[in-house]
Amino acid sequence: GMANIYVGEEGAMVSFNEHGQRRWRIPVSGTPGTAQFTGDGNLLFVTHFGQVNVLDPQTGKHAAPIFDLVPTPAATDGTNVPRLPNDHGLVACFGGSEDCPVATTPAVDLGTGRILVTLWRPGADRAAVVSMRYTGGDDARVVEEWSQTELPGGAATSPVLSADGATVYVHDGEGALWA
C-alpha cells in the first residue's frame, strides 16, 4: 500500500508520499512536534509555541480551527508587535524550560478525543498539564478543558495515558513522577 509521511519543520508541517515527493506544506507558528492521528483519521500536532493544528491528512487543509494555547498578540498589546521567529526558543525544548512553551509530544485518547499536553504559560513559574478535547464532526474544534500547574522545572517527559485513560503520567524537570 501507499504510505505518506508527515514532517514538522521550522514554520511548517509537510507531507511527502512514499517516493519522497512533497504533497503539501502548511505554514504554522513555531515548529511542529510529533504528528499523531485523531480518532477520525485527521492529523494532529502542536507547535513548540503552543499552536494546536488538526489537518486533513490528504489535503493539508484545516479540519478544525487553529487553537492557541499561548494567546497571540492582540491590538491591546500595542501596534507592530514583532512576531517571534519560528525557531525562537527551540533549543530550550530539549530541557523543557519556559522559553519553549510546549516541549513534549501530546498524548491522544483516540476514543474520547482528549489531548493532553505539557505547557509552560508565559509568566508562570512552572509548567502545567493541559487537557483539551478534539470534537471531530462537521463543526470540529479543539477546546481546553482543564489545566493543572504542578510541574516544577518544566516537563521532562511527554504525558502518557494509562490503558483505561483515567490517569495521566508525566515527569517534571526536578525528577518527580506525577499522576
mmCIF file with all atom_site columns, N, CA and C in Angstrom, residues 38 40 42 44 52-55 62-68 112-115 132-145:
data_model
loop_
_atom_site.group_PDB
_atom_site.id
_atom_site.type_symbol
_atom_site.label_atom_id
_atom_site.label_alt_id
_atom_site.label_comp_id
_atom_site.label_asym_id
_atom_site.label_entity_id
_atom_site.label_seq_id
_atom_site.pdbx_PDB_ins_code
_atom_site.Cartn_x
_atom_site.Cartn_y
_atom_site.Cartn_z
_atom_site.occupancy
_atom_site.B_iso_or_equiv
_atom_site.pdbx_formal_charge
_atom_site.auth_seq_id
_atom_site.auth_comp_id
_atom_site.auth_asym_id
_atom_site.auth_atom_id
_atom_site.pdbx_PDB_model_num
ATOM 1  N N  . THR A 1 38  ? -5.959  11.595 14.937 1.00 0.00 ? 38  THR A N  1
ATOM 2  C CA . THR A 1 38  ? -7.143  11.670 15.791 1.00 0.00 ? 38  THR A CA 1
ATOM 3  C C  . THR A 1 38  ? -7.998  10.427 15.545 1.00 0.00 ? 38  THR A C  1
ATOM 4  N N  . ASP A 1 40  ? -10.832 10.225 14.217 1.00 0.00 ? 40  ASP A N  1
ATOM 5  C CA . ASP A 1 40  ? -11.490 10.261 12.911 1.00 0.00 ? 40  ASP A CA 1
ATOM 6  C C  . ASP A 1 40  ? -10.500 10.327 11.751 1.00 0.00 ? 40  ASP A C  1
ATOM 7  N N  . ASN A 1 42  ? -7.796  12.382 11.245 1.00 0.00 ? 42  ASN A N  1
ATOM 8  C CA . ASN A 1 42  ? -7.116  13.624 10.914 1.00 0.00 ? 42  ASN A CA 1
ATOM 9  C C  . ASN A 1 42  ? -5.739  13.675 11.573 1.00 0.00 ? 42  ASN A C  1
ATOM 10 N N  . LEU A 1 44  ? -3.025  15.536 13.864 1.00 0.00 ? 44  LEU A N  1
ATOM 11 C CA . LEU A 1 44  ? -2.964  16.464 14.981 1.00 0.00 ? 44  LEU A CA 1
ATOM 12 C C  . LEU A 1 44  ? -1.511  16.721 15.347 1.00 0.00 ? 44  LEU A C  1
ATOM 13 N N  . VAL A 1 52  ? -2.131  24.543 18.284 1.00 0.00 ? 52  VAL A N  1
ATOM 14 C CA . VAL A 1 52  ? -2.695  23.216 18.045 1.00 0.00 ? 52  VAL A CA 1
ATOM 15 C C  . VAL A 1 52  ? -3.350  23.214 16.673 1.00 0.00 ? 52  VAL A C  1
ATOM 16 N N  . ASN A 1 53  ? -2.935  22.284 15.818 1.00 0.00 ? 53  ASN A N  1
ATOM 17 C CA . ASN A 1 53  ? -3.464  22.176 14.451 1.00 0.00 ? 53  ASN A CA 1
ATOM 18 C C  . ASN A 1 53  ? -4.050  20.794 14.230 1.00 0.00 ? 53  ASN A C  1
ATOM 19 N N  . VAL A 1 54  ? -5.189  20.746 13.559 1.00 0.00 ? 54  VAL A N  1
ATOM 20 C CA . VAL A 1 54  ? -5.799  19.487 13.119 1.00 0.00 ? 54  VAL A CA 1
ATOM 21 C C  . VAL A 1 54  ? -6.018  19.623 11.612 1.00 0.00 ? 54  VAL A C  1
ATOM 22 N N  . LEU A 1 55  ? -5.342  18.768 10.839 1.00 0.00 ? 55  LEU A N  1
ATOM 23 C CA . LEU A 1 55  ? -5.387  18.863 9.383  1.00 0.00 ? 55  LEU A CA 1
ATOM 24 C C  . LEU A 1 55  ? -5.958  17.605 8.749  1.00 0.00 ? 55  LEU A C  1
ATOM 25 N N  . HIS A 1 62  ? -7.125  22.670 7.048  1.00 0.00 ? 62  HIS A N  1
ATOM 26 C CA . HIS A 1 62  ? -7.540  22.584 8.449  1.00 0.00 ? 62  HIS A CA 1
ATOM 27 C C  . HIS A 1 62  ? -8.884  21.883 8.579  1.00 0.00 ? 62  HIS A C  1
ATOM 28 N N  . ALA A 1 63  ? -8.930  20.876 9.440  1.00 0.00 ? 63  ALA A N  1
ATOM 29 C CA . ALA A 1 63  ? -10.171 20.159 9.730  1.00 0.00 ? 63  ALA A CA 1
ATOM 30 C C  . ALA A 1 63  ? -10.880 20.786 10.926 1.00 0.00 ? 63  ALA A C  1
ATOM 31 N N  . ALA A 1 64  ? -10.166 21.641 11.656 1.00 0.00 ? 64  ALA A N  1
ATOM 32 C CA . ALA A 1 64  ? -10.709 22.375 12.801 1.00 0.00 ? 64  ALA A CA 1
ATOM 33 C C  . ALA A 1 64  ? -9.945  23.696 12.873 1.00 0.00 ? 64  ALA A C  1
ATOM 34 N N  . PRO A 1 65  ? -10.556 24.729 13.454 1.00 0.00 ? 65  PRO A N  1
ATOM 35 C CA . PRO A 1 65  ? -9.832  25.994 13.593 1.00 0.00 ? 65  PRO A CA 1
ATOM 36 C C  . PRO A 1 65  ? -8.571  25.820 14.450 1.00 0.00 ? 65  PRO A C  1
ATOM 37 N N  . ILE A 1 66  ? -7.564  26.619 14.167 1.00 0.00 ? 66  ILE A N  1
ATOM 38 C CA . ILE A 1 66  ? -6.345  26.613 14.979 1.00 0.00 ? 66  ILE A CA 1
ATOM 39 C C  . ILE A 1 66  ? -6.713  26.996 16.408 1.00 0.00 ? 66  ILE A C  1
ATOM 40 N N  . PHE A 1 67  ? -6.109  26.292 17.375 1.00 0.00 ? 67  PHE A N  1
ATOM 41 C CA . PHE A 1 67  ? -6.310  26.612 18.793 1.00 0.00 ? 67  PHE A CA 1
ATOM 42 C C  . PHE A 1 67  ? -4.959  27.004 19.370 1.00 0.00 ? 67  PHE A C  1
ATOM 43 N N  . ASP A 1 68  ? -4.873  28.205 19.938 1.00 0.00 ? 68  ASP A N  1
ATOM 44 C CA . ASP A 1 68  ? -3.624  28.703 20.501 1.00 0.00 ? 68  ASP A CA 1
ATOM 45 C C  . ASP A 1 68  ? -3.618  28.554 22.013 1.00 0.00 ? 68  ASP A C  1
ATOM 46 N N  . THR A 1 112 ? -11.914 9.110  23.028 1.00 0.00 ? 112 THR A N  1
ATOM 47 C CA . THR A 1 112 ? -12.643 10.258 23.597 1.00 0.00 ? 112 THR A CA 1
ATOM 48 C C  . THR A 1 112 ? -12.293 11.586 22.937 1.00 0.00 ? 112 THR A C  1
ATOM 49 N N  . GLY A 1 113 ? -11.196 11.632 22.177 1.00 0.00 ? 113 GLY A N  1
ATOM 50 C CA . GLY A 1 113 ? -10.757 12.890 21.582 1.00 0.00 ? 113 GLY A CA 1
ATOM 51 C C  . GLY A 1 113 ? -9.969  13.760 22.543 1.00 0.00 ? 113 GLY A C  1
ATOM 52 N N  . ARG A 1 114 ? -9.663  13.233 23.736 1.00 0.00 ? 114 ARG A N  1
ATOM 53 C CA . ARG A 1 114 ? -8.909  14.007 24.718 1.00 0.00 ? 114 ARG A CA 1
ATOM 54 C C  . ARG A 1 114 ? -7.444  14.096 24.300 1.00 0.00 ? 114 ARG A C  1
ATOM 55 N N  . ILE A 1 115 ? -6.877  15.300 24.469 1.00 0.00 ? 115 ILE A N  1
ATOM 56 C CA . ILE A 1 115 ? -5.483  15.580 24.127 1.00 0.00 ? 115 ILE A CA 1
ATOM 57 C C  . ILE A 1 115 ? -4.831  16.136 25.387 1.00 0.00 ? 115 ILE A C  1
ATOM 58 N N  . MET A 1 132 ? -7.202  19.022 26.655 1.00 0.00 ? 132 MET A N  1
ATOM 59 C CA . MET A 1 132 ? -8.060  19.593 25.617 1.00 0.00 ? 132 MET A CA 1
ATOM 60 C C  . MET A 1 132 ? -8.914  18.466 25.045 1.00 0.00 ? 132 MET A C  1
ATOM 61 N N  . ARG A 1 133 ? -9.906  18.835 24.277 1.00 0.00 ? 133 ARG A N  1
ATOM 62 C CA . ARG A 1 133 ? -10.728 17.837 23.600 1.00 0.00 ? 133 ARG A CA 1
ATOM 63 C C  . ARG A 1 133 ? -10.916 18.261 22.151 1.00 0.00 ? 133 ARG A C  1
ATOM 64 N N  . TYR A 1 134 ? -10.705 17.292 21.256 1.00 0.00 ? 134 TYR A N  1
ATOM 65 C CA . TYR A 1 134 ? -10.994 17.484 19.836 1.00 0.00 ? 134 TYR A CA 1
ATOM 66 C C  . TYR A 1 134 ? -12.357 16.858 19.596 1.00 0.00 ? 134 TYR A C  1
ATOM 67 N N  . THR A 1 135 ? -13.302 17.674 19.073 1.00 0.00 ? 135 THR A N  1
ATOM 68 C CA . THR A 1 135 ? -14.684 17.206 18.950 1.00 0.00 ? 135 THR A CA 1
ATOM 69 C C  . THR A 1 135 ? -14.946 16.393 17.686 1.00 0.00 ? 135 THR A C  1
ATOM 70 N N  . GLY A 1 136 ? -14.194 16.659 16.605 1.00 0.00 ? 136 GLY A N  1
ATOM 71 C CA . GLY A 1 136 ? -14.468 15.979 15.339 1.00 0.00 ? 136 GLY A CA 1
ATOM 72 C C  . GLY A 1 136 ? -15.802 16.426 14.765 1.00 0.00 ? 136 GLY A C  1
ATOM 73 N N  . GLY A 1 137 ? -16.235 15.758 13.718 1.00 0.00 ? 137 GLY A N  1
ATOM 74 C CA . GLY A 1 137 ? -17.522 16.067 13.112 1.00 0.00 ? 137 GLY A CA 1
ATOM 75 C C  . GLY A 1 137 ? -17.497 17.276 12.195 1.00 0.00 ? 137 GLY A C  1
ATOM 76 N N  . ASP A 1 138 ? -18.711 17.719 11.796 1.00 0.00 ? 138 ASP A N  1
ATOM 77 C CA . ASP A 1 138 ? -18.841 18.824 10.850 1.00 0.00 ? 138 ASP A CA 1
ATOM 78 C C  . ASP A 1 138 ? -18.407 20.168 11.444 1.00 0.00 ? 138 ASP A C  1
ATOM 79 N N  . ASP A 1 139 ? -18.556 20.322 12.753 1.00 0.00 ? 139 ASP A N  1
ATOM 80 C CA . ASP A 1 139 ? -18.162 21.562 13.427 1.00 0.00 ? 139 ASP A CA 1
ATOM 81 C C  . ASP A 1 139 ? -16.978 21.263 14.358 1.00 0.00 ? 139 ASP A C  1
ATOM 82 N N  . ALA A 1 140 ? -15.965 20.594 13.801 1.00 0.00 ? 140 ALA A N  1
ATOM 83 C CA . ALA A 1 140 ? -14.820 20.141 14.598 1.00 0.00 ? 140 ALA A CA 1
ATOM 84 C C  . ALA A 1 140 ? -14.086 21.321 15.216 1.00 0.00 ? 140 ALA A C  1
ATOM 85 N N  . ARG A 1 141 ? -13.620 21.116 16.453 1.00 0.00 ? 141 ARG A N  1
ATOM 86 C CA . ARG A 1 141 ? -12.824 22.138 17.129 1.00 0.00 ? 141 ARG A CA 1
ATOM 87 C C  . ARG A 1 141 ? -12.028 21.503 18.258 1.00 0.00 ? 141 ARG A C  1
ATOM 88 N N  . VAL A 1 142 ? -11.048 22.266 18.730 1.00 0.00 ? 142 VAL A N  1
ATOM 89 C CA . VAL A 1 142 ? -10.266 21.884 19.897 1.00 0.00 ? 142 VAL A CA 1
ATOM 90 C C  . VAL A 1 142 ? -10.603 22.881 20.990 1.00 0.00 ? 142 VAL A C  1
ATOM 91 N N  . VAL A 1 143 ? -10.936 22.388 22.188 1.00 0.00 ? 143 VAL A N  1
ATOM 92 C CA . VAL A 1 143 ? -11.253 23.256 23.313 1.00 0.00 ? 143 VAL A CA 1
ATOM 93 C C  . VAL A 1 143 ? -10.445 22.812 24.529 1.00 0.00 ? 143 VAL A C  1
ATOM 94 N N  . GLU A 1 144 ? -10.027 23.785 25.335 1.00 0.00 ? 144 GLU A N  1
ATOM 95 C CA . GLU A 1 144 ? -9.320  23.459 26.571 1.00 0.00 ? 144 GLU A CA 1
ATOM 96 C C  . GLU A 1 144 ? -10.341 23.085 27.630 1.00 0.00 ? 144 GLU A C  1
ATOM 97 N N  . GLU A 1 145 ? -10.075 21.981 28.356 1.00 0.00 ? 145 GLU A N  1
ATOM 98 C CA . GLU A 1 145 ? -10.985 21.537 29.411 1.00 0.00 ? 145 GLU A CA 1
ATOM 99 C C  . GLU A 1 145 ? -10.482 21.905 30.803 1.00 0.00 ? 145 GLU A C  1
#
